[in-house]
Short mmCIF file of N, CA and C in Angstrom, two decimals:
data_model
loop_
_atom_site.label_atom_id
_atom_site.label_comp_id
_atom_site.label_asym_id
_atom_site.label_seq_id
_atom_site.Cartn_x
_atom_site.Cartn_y
_atom_site.Cartn_z
N PRO I 191 -11.92 -3.95 15.04
CA PRO I 191 -11.66 -3.93 13.41
C PRO I 191 -12.44 -5.05 12.83
N HIS I 192 -13.06 -5.85 13.57
CA HIS I 192 -13.78 -7.03 12.95
C HIS I 192 -15.25 -6.80 12.75
N GLY I 193 -15.58 -5.48 12.71
CA GLY I 193 -16.99 -5.19 12.61
C GLY I 193 -17.55 -4.41 13.76
N GLY I 194 -16.72 -4.39 15.01
CA GLY I 194 -17.25 -3.59 16.11
C GLY I 194 -16.77 -2.14 15.76
N GLY I 195 -17.37 -1.14 16.54
CA GLY I 195 -17.03 0.11 16.26
C GLY I 195 -17.69 0.70 15.21
N SER I 196 -17.63 2.01 15.31
CA SER I 196 -18.34 2.83 14.13
C SER I 196 -17.63 2.67 12.72
N ALA I 197 -18.38 2.83 11.67
CA ALA I 197 -17.57 2.97 10.28
C ALA I 197 -17.20 4.36 10.05
N GLU I 198 -17.40 5.17 10.96
CA GLU I 198 -17.14 6.54 10.94
C GLU I 198 -15.65 6.58 11.02
N ALA I 199 -14.97 7.52 10.19
CA ALA I 199 -13.57 7.62 10.27
C ALA I 199 -13.09 9.09 10.55
N ARG I 200 -14.14 9.85 10.89
CA ARG I 200 -13.89 11.28 11.11
C ARG I 200 -13.37 11.56 12.60
N LEU I 201 -12.63 12.42 12.48
CA LEU I 201 -12.08 12.84 13.80
C LEU I 201 -12.75 14.04 14.26
N ARG I 202 -13.88 13.94 15.09
CA ARG I 202 -14.52 15.10 15.54
C ARG I 202 -14.36 15.28 16.85
N LEU I 203 -13.51 16.29 17.19
CA LEU I 203 -13.14 16.38 18.71
C LEU I 203 -13.48 17.74 19.06
N PRO I 204 -14.19 18.04 20.27
CA PRO I 204 -14.58 17.16 21.02
C PRO I 204 -15.88 16.63 20.49
N ASP I 205 -16.20 15.35 20.86
CA ASP I 205 -17.55 14.77 20.38
C ASP I 205 -18.46 14.40 21.49
N PRO I 206 -19.42 15.29 21.98
CA PRO I 206 -20.16 15.00 23.28
C PRO I 206 -21.00 13.82 22.97
N ASP I 207 -21.34 13.21 21.80
CA ASP I 207 -22.09 11.93 21.76
C ASP I 207 -21.16 10.76 21.81
N LEU I 208 -19.86 10.85 21.83
CA LEU I 208 -19.03 9.57 21.77
C LEU I 208 -18.92 9.07 23.19
N THR I 209 -19.55 7.89 23.52
CA THR I 209 -19.43 7.14 24.61
C THR I 209 -17.96 6.47 24.67
N PRO I 210 -17.54 6.25 25.95
CA PRO I 210 -16.23 5.46 26.13
C PRO I 210 -16.15 4.08 25.30
N PHE I 211 -17.15 3.54 25.47
CA PHE I 211 -17.17 2.25 24.63
C PHE I 211 -17.23 2.41 23.15
N ALA I 212 -17.94 3.39 22.57
CA ALA I 212 -17.78 3.76 21.20
C ALA I 212 -16.39 4.37 20.76
N ALA I 213 -15.87 5.00 21.77
CA ALA I 213 -14.54 5.60 21.47
C ALA I 213 -13.58 4.47 21.27
N TYR I 214 -13.53 3.44 22.12
CA TYR I 214 -12.86 2.30 22.21
C TYR I 214 -13.01 1.65 20.63
N GLY I 215 -14.12 1.46 20.29
CA GLY I 215 -14.24 0.65 18.95
C GLY I 215 -13.92 1.49 17.73
N ARG I 216 -14.29 2.90 17.90
CA ARG I 216 -13.71 3.73 16.83
C ARG I 216 -12.16 3.85 16.62
N THR I 217 -11.59 3.87 17.83
CA THR I 217 -9.99 4.03 17.78
C THR I 217 -9.44 2.72 17.40
N LYS I 218 -9.96 1.72 17.55
CA LYS I 218 -9.48 0.23 17.26
C LYS I 218 -9.63 0.32 15.67
N ASN I 219 -10.67 0.68 15.06
CA ASN I 219 -10.82 0.86 13.55
C ASN I 219 -9.87 1.90 13.14
N MET I 220 -9.70 2.98 13.75
CA MET I 220 -8.76 4.08 13.11
C MET I 220 -7.22 3.45 13.22
N ASN I 221 -6.94 2.67 14.24
CA ASN I 221 -5.60 2.06 14.28
C ASN I 221 -5.38 1.23 13.07
N ALA I 222 -6.21 0.36 12.68
CA ALA I 222 -6.12 -0.34 11.60
C ALA I 222 -5.98 0.43 10.21
N MET I 223 -6.96 1.34 10.19
CA MET I 223 -7.03 2.20 8.99
C MET I 223 -5.72 3.13 8.87
N PHE I 224 -5.22 3.64 10.00
CA PHE I 224 -4.04 4.44 9.82
C PHE I 224 -2.80 3.55 9.34
N GLY I 225 -2.79 2.48 9.90
CA GLY I 225 -1.90 1.41 9.58
C GLY I 225 -1.79 1.06 8.02
N TYR I 226 -3.04 0.89 7.48
CA TYR I 226 -3.25 0.37 5.90
C TYR I 226 -2.77 1.61 5.07
N GLU I 227 -3.06 2.97 5.57
CA GLU I 227 -2.61 4.09 4.84
C GLU I 227 -1.12 4.36 4.98
N LEU I 228 -0.69 4.22 6.01
CA LEU I 228 0.86 4.37 6.27
C LEU I 228 1.58 3.36 5.46
N ALA I 229 1.11 2.19 5.46
CA ALA I 229 1.95 1.13 4.68
C ALA I 229 1.73 1.56 3.09
N ARG I 230 0.66 2.01 2.68
CA ARG I 230 0.54 2.52 1.16
C ARG I 230 1.55 3.75 0.94
N ARG I 231 1.51 4.52 1.97
CA ARG I 231 2.52 5.80 1.43
C ARG I 231 4.08 5.56 1.74
N VAL I 232 4.45 4.75 2.60
CA VAL I 232 5.89 4.54 2.73
C VAL I 232 6.45 3.25 2.22
N LYS I 233 7.59 3.25 1.72
CA LYS I 233 8.38 2.09 1.22
C LYS I 233 9.56 2.10 1.97
N GLY I 234 10.09 0.86 2.20
CA GLY I 234 11.28 0.51 2.89
C GLY I 234 11.25 0.31 4.16
N ILE I 235 10.01 0.40 4.91
CA ILE I 235 9.89 -0.05 6.23
C ILE I 235 8.48 -0.91 6.27
N THR I 236 8.43 -1.83 7.26
CA THR I 236 7.43 -2.60 7.45
C THR I 236 6.40 -1.91 8.34
N VAL I 237 5.11 -1.85 8.00
CA VAL I 237 4.14 -1.33 8.68
C VAL I 237 2.86 -2.41 8.97
N ASN I 238 2.59 -2.72 10.25
CA ASN I 238 1.54 -3.60 10.49
C ASN I 238 0.71 -3.07 11.78
N ALA I 239 -0.46 -3.30 11.98
CA ALA I 239 -1.27 -3.06 13.03
C ALA I 239 -1.62 -4.46 13.64
N MET I 240 -2.10 -4.39 14.83
CA MET I 240 -2.34 -5.55 15.72
C MET I 240 -3.19 -5.25 16.79
N HIS I 241 -4.01 -6.35 17.28
CA HIS I 241 -4.84 -6.26 18.36
C HIS I 241 -4.27 -7.23 19.43
N PRO I 242 -4.11 -6.49 20.66
CA PRO I 242 -3.57 -7.49 21.56
C PRO I 242 -4.40 -8.58 22.31
N GLY I 243 -5.67 -8.45 21.95
CA GLY I 243 -6.74 -9.23 22.70
C GLY I 243 -7.06 -8.56 23.89
N ILE I 244 -7.99 -9.18 24.72
CA ILE I 244 -8.43 -8.68 26.00
C ILE I 244 -7.44 -8.79 27.07
N ILE I 245 -6.90 -7.85 27.63
CA ILE I 245 -5.95 -7.84 28.71
C ILE I 245 -6.38 -7.47 29.88
N GLY I 246 -6.09 -8.07 30.73
CA GLY I 246 -6.46 -7.55 32.30
C GLY I 246 -5.73 -6.50 32.80
N GLY I 247 -6.38 -5.77 33.58
CA GLY I 247 -5.61 -4.57 34.31
C GLY I 247 -5.45 -3.35 33.58
N THR I 248 -6.22 -3.36 32.53
CA THR I 248 -6.12 -1.94 31.63
C THR I 248 -7.28 -1.01 32.15
N GLY I 249 -8.04 -1.28 32.72
CA GLY I 249 -9.20 -0.51 33.10
C GLY I 249 -10.09 -0.03 32.12
N LEU I 250 -10.17 -1.01 31.15
CA LEU I 250 -11.16 -0.75 29.92
C LEU I 250 -12.58 -0.63 30.38
N GLY I 251 -13.11 -1.50 31.37
CA GLY I 251 -14.52 -1.21 31.77
C GLY I 251 -14.89 -0.14 32.83
N ARG I 252 -13.69 0.68 33.16
CA ARG I 252 -13.99 1.32 34.28
C ARG I 252 -15.13 2.42 34.20
N ASN I 253 -15.46 2.77 33.04
CA ASN I 253 -16.80 3.83 32.84
C ASN I 253 -17.92 3.03 32.51
N ALA I 254 -17.81 1.64 32.44
CA ALA I 254 -19.04 0.98 32.15
C ALA I 254 -20.04 0.92 33.39
N ARG I 255 -21.34 0.52 32.98
CA ARG I 255 -22.39 0.48 34.07
C ARG I 255 -23.08 -0.78 33.93
N GLY I 256 -23.73 -1.19 34.93
CA GLY I 256 -24.55 -2.23 34.86
C GLY I 256 -23.70 -3.66 34.64
N ALA I 257 -24.48 -4.54 33.64
CA ALA I 257 -24.08 -5.72 33.31
C ALA I 257 -22.63 -5.71 32.69
N LEU I 258 -22.40 -4.73 31.81
CA LEU I 258 -21.16 -4.44 31.14
C LEU I 258 -19.94 -4.30 32.17
N LYS I 259 -20.39 -3.43 33.23
CA LYS I 259 -19.30 -3.12 34.25
C LYS I 259 -19.00 -4.53 35.05
N LYS I 260 -19.98 -5.38 35.36
CA LYS I 260 -19.72 -6.70 35.78
C LYS I 260 -18.86 -7.64 35.01
N LEU I 261 -19.38 -7.61 33.79
CA LEU I 261 -18.35 -8.29 32.73
C LEU I 261 -16.97 -7.88 32.68
N GLY I 262 -16.92 -6.58 32.67
CA GLY I 262 -15.53 -6.06 32.65
C GLY I 262 -14.64 -6.35 33.94
N GLU I 263 -15.29 -6.32 35.23
CA GLU I 263 -14.65 -6.69 36.26
C GLU I 263 -14.26 -8.25 36.34
N GLU I 264 -15.21 -9.02 35.81
CA GLU I 264 -14.73 -10.54 35.67
C GLU I 264 -13.66 -10.77 34.51
N LEU I 265 -13.66 -10.03 33.51
CA LEU I 265 -12.70 -10.10 32.59
C LEU I 265 -11.28 -9.93 33.14
N ALA I 266 -11.29 -8.77 33.83
CA ALA I 266 -10.23 -8.23 34.53
C ALA I 266 -9.54 -9.30 35.54
N GLU I 267 -10.37 -10.15 36.10
CA GLU I 267 -9.81 -10.97 36.89
C GLU I 267 -9.15 -12.28 36.16
N THR I 268 -9.78 -12.56 35.03
CA THR I 268 -9.36 -13.85 34.37
C THR I 268 -8.61 -13.62 33.01
N ALA I 269 -8.47 -12.35 32.58
CA ALA I 269 -7.89 -12.18 31.25
C ALA I 269 -6.25 -12.20 31.42
N PRO I 270 -5.53 -12.71 30.37
CA PRO I 270 -4.11 -12.53 30.55
C PRO I 270 -3.60 -11.29 30.77
N GLY I 271 -2.29 -11.26 31.08
CA GLY I 271 -1.71 -10.04 31.45
C GLY I 271 -1.03 -9.30 30.25
N PRO I 272 -0.27 -8.18 30.53
CA PRO I 272 0.38 -7.45 29.38
C PRO I 272 1.32 -8.18 28.47
N GLU I 273 2.11 -9.21 29.27
CA GLU I 273 3.05 -9.90 28.49
C GLU I 273 2.43 -10.80 27.36
N VAL I 274 1.13 -11.17 27.48
CA VAL I 274 0.33 -11.96 26.60
C VAL I 274 0.02 -10.84 25.36
N GLY I 275 -0.40 -9.78 25.82
CA GLY I 275 -0.97 -8.76 24.91
C GLY I 275 0.12 -8.19 24.04
N ALA I 276 1.46 -8.09 24.63
CA ALA I 276 2.56 -7.71 23.91
C ALA I 276 3.12 -8.78 22.84
N ASP I 277 2.84 -9.80 22.90
CA ASP I 277 3.46 -11.03 22.29
C ASP I 277 3.34 -10.78 20.77
N THR I 278 2.27 -10.35 20.22
CA THR I 278 2.01 -10.22 18.92
C THR I 278 2.86 -9.04 18.40
N ALA I 279 2.88 -8.06 19.05
CA ALA I 279 3.68 -6.66 18.71
C ALA I 279 5.16 -7.15 18.47
N VAL I 280 5.66 -7.69 19.60
CA VAL I 280 7.11 -8.10 19.73
C VAL I 280 7.29 -8.97 18.42
N TRP I 281 6.49 -9.91 18.28
CA TRP I 281 6.69 -11.05 17.06
C TRP I 281 6.81 -10.28 15.73
N LEU I 282 5.79 -9.26 15.55
CA LEU I 282 5.88 -8.66 14.34
C LEU I 282 7.17 -7.77 14.10
N ALA I 283 7.70 -7.36 15.26
CA ALA I 283 8.96 -6.40 15.28
C ALA I 283 10.21 -7.24 14.92
N THR I 284 10.08 -8.71 15.22
CA THR I 284 11.33 -9.45 15.36
C THR I 284 11.23 -10.75 14.46
N ALA I 285 10.13 -11.25 14.23
CA ALA I 285 10.16 -12.62 13.61
C ALA I 285 10.42 -12.50 12.18
N SER I 286 11.46 -13.33 11.70
CA SER I 286 11.80 -13.37 10.24
C SER I 286 10.62 -13.88 9.23
N GLU I 287 9.70 -14.65 9.87
CA GLU I 287 8.54 -15.10 8.99
C GLU I 287 7.72 -13.82 8.46
N VAL I 288 7.83 -12.77 9.12
CA VAL I 288 6.99 -11.73 8.66
C VAL I 288 7.87 -10.66 8.10
N ASP I 289 9.13 -10.88 7.89
CA ASP I 289 9.95 -9.77 7.33
C ASP I 289 9.59 -9.38 5.98
N GLY I 290 9.41 -8.16 5.87
CA GLY I 290 8.88 -7.73 4.40
C GLY I 290 7.39 -7.66 4.40
N GLU I 291 6.70 -8.02 5.07
CA GLU I 291 5.07 -8.16 5.05
C GLU I 291 4.70 -6.93 5.61
N THR I 292 4.00 -6.07 4.86
CA THR I 292 3.46 -4.93 5.25
C THR I 292 1.95 -4.61 5.01
N GLY I 293 1.27 -3.74 5.75
CA GLY I 293 -0.20 -3.51 5.44
C GLY I 293 -1.04 -4.54 5.89
N GLY I 294 -0.81 -5.19 6.87
CA GLY I 294 -1.47 -6.16 7.70
C GLY I 294 -1.99 -5.84 9.03
N PHE I 295 -2.92 -6.69 9.33
CA PHE I 295 -3.59 -6.47 10.62
C PHE I 295 -3.52 -7.95 11.33
N TYR I 296 -2.95 -7.94 12.40
CA TYR I 296 -2.78 -9.14 13.18
C TYR I 296 -3.39 -9.44 14.51
N VAL I 297 -3.74 -10.63 14.78
CA VAL I 297 -4.26 -11.15 16.02
C VAL I 297 -3.63 -12.36 16.38
N ASN I 298 -3.17 -12.55 17.44
CA ASN I 298 -2.47 -13.79 18.01
C ASN I 298 -1.42 -14.33 16.82
N ARG I 299 -0.72 -13.52 16.37
CA ARG I 299 0.41 -13.88 15.38
C ARG I 299 -0.17 -14.12 14.06
N ARG I 300 -1.52 -14.01 13.87
CA ARG I 300 -2.15 -14.42 12.39
C ARG I 300 -2.73 -13.20 11.85
N ARG I 301 -2.41 -13.05 10.53
CA ARG I 301 -2.82 -11.93 9.81
C ARG I 301 -4.41 -12.18 9.55
N VAL I 302 -5.18 -11.04 9.83
CA VAL I 302 -6.65 -11.27 9.65
C VAL I 302 -7.31 -10.14 8.76
N ARG I 303 -8.37 -10.46 8.25
CA ARG I 303 -8.92 -9.48 7.37
C ARG I 303 -9.94 -8.54 8.32
N THR I 304 -9.67 -7.32 8.35
CA THR I 304 -10.57 -6.38 9.13
C THR I 304 -11.87 -6.12 8.45
N ALA I 305 -12.90 -5.50 9.10
CA ALA I 305 -14.12 -5.20 8.56
C ALA I 305 -13.83 -4.25 7.35
N GLU I 306 -14.65 -4.48 6.39
CA GLU I 306 -14.58 -3.89 5.06
C GLU I 306 -14.34 -2.21 5.19
N HIS I 307 -15.13 -1.69 5.99
CA HIS I 307 -15.11 -0.01 6.16
C HIS I 307 -13.71 0.26 6.62
N THR I 308 -12.75 -0.55 7.29
CA THR I 308 -11.61 -0.22 7.57
C THR I 308 -10.53 -0.30 6.59
N ARG I 309 -10.89 -0.99 5.51
CA ARG I 309 -9.91 -1.24 4.25
C ARG I 309 -10.37 -0.29 3.27
N ASP I 310 -11.37 0.64 3.37
CA ASP I 310 -11.85 1.51 2.34
C ASP I 310 -10.66 2.63 2.10
N ARG I 311 -10.16 2.74 0.89
CA ARG I 311 -8.99 3.61 0.67
C ARG I 311 -9.42 5.11 0.85
N GLU I 312 -10.56 5.53 0.39
CA GLU I 312 -11.11 6.86 0.76
C GLU I 312 -11.11 7.26 2.05
N ARG I 313 -11.67 6.36 3.00
CA ARG I 313 -11.72 6.47 4.33
C ARG I 313 -10.58 6.65 5.07
N CYS I 314 -9.51 5.70 4.77
CA CYS I 314 -8.33 5.62 5.22
C CYS I 314 -7.55 6.85 4.88
N GLY I 315 -7.60 7.33 3.71
CA GLY I 315 -6.98 8.52 3.26
C GLY I 315 -7.49 9.78 4.00
N ARG I 316 -8.78 9.77 4.31
CA ARG I 316 -9.45 11.03 4.86
C ARG I 316 -9.05 11.00 6.42
N LEU I 317 -8.87 9.83 7.00
CA LEU I 317 -8.38 9.74 8.32
C LEU I 317 -6.90 10.25 8.33
N TRP I 318 -6.07 9.83 7.29
CA TRP I 318 -4.75 10.27 7.22
C TRP I 318 -4.58 11.86 7.40
N ARG I 319 -5.57 12.42 6.32
CA ARG I 319 -5.44 13.97 6.31
C ARG I 319 -5.91 14.55 7.29
N GLU I 320 -7.06 14.17 8.16
CA GLU I 320 -7.47 14.85 9.32
C GLU I 320 -6.42 14.63 10.45
N SER I 321 -5.76 13.52 10.42
CA SER I 321 -4.80 13.16 11.62
C SER I 321 -3.70 14.33 11.37
N ALA I 322 -3.23 14.53 10.11
CA ALA I 322 -2.16 15.40 9.74
C ALA I 322 -2.62 16.98 10.05
N GLN I 323 -3.85 17.29 9.99
CA GLN I 323 -4.34 18.58 10.30
C GLN I 323 -4.26 18.70 11.78
N LEU I 324 -4.59 17.61 12.69
CA LEU I 324 -4.71 17.78 14.07
C LEU I 324 -3.21 17.94 14.51
N VAL I 325 -2.22 17.26 14.07
CA VAL I 325 -0.78 17.23 14.49
C VAL I 325 0.16 17.96 13.89
N GLY I 326 -0.33 18.71 12.89
CA GLY I 326 0.46 19.64 12.14
C GLY I 326 0.67 19.31 10.71
N SER I 327 1.62 17.91 10.51
CA SER I 327 1.84 17.43 9.18
C SER I 327 2.53 16.10 9.51
N PHE I 328 2.48 15.28 8.39
CA PHE I 328 3.39 14.09 8.43
C PHE I 328 4.27 14.31 7.15
N GLU I 329 5.22 15.33 7.20
CA GLU I 329 5.87 15.80 6.05
C GLU I 329 6.73 14.64 5.71
N GLY I 330 6.74 14.51 4.40
CA GLY I 330 7.63 13.45 3.70
C GLY I 330 6.96 12.20 3.76
N TRP I 331 5.80 12.08 4.01
CA TRP I 331 5.02 10.74 4.00
C TRP I 331 3.98 10.84 2.92
#
């Protein structure tokens, strides 16, 4: 969400040109975009998205090759575990200091500004509509 990944918000499935690494970046962007759109559409609940950081043991680099695969293996050995990755999500759900804050994106308990294309209202709305078509509906939202 900080510039990595495609600015494309379309859900083209299947997409034969989508590599695992590009899919990761695209879905990270879509997570932020969906959160922004959900926060605009609903009132009375808090909606925030977050990035857990690089977490070991997730298998993120399992499809990588060459130097990228080696980097992934090294990160898997040294990166923090799931409890560190879950910290910001648990904090967002329970901390009084963010009570009532909505429509944000957080990294390490800090609200950050994501890439401009992830905040584009038209793209976020299009992602929402295409998601609704794929799953049926978000009736009432």
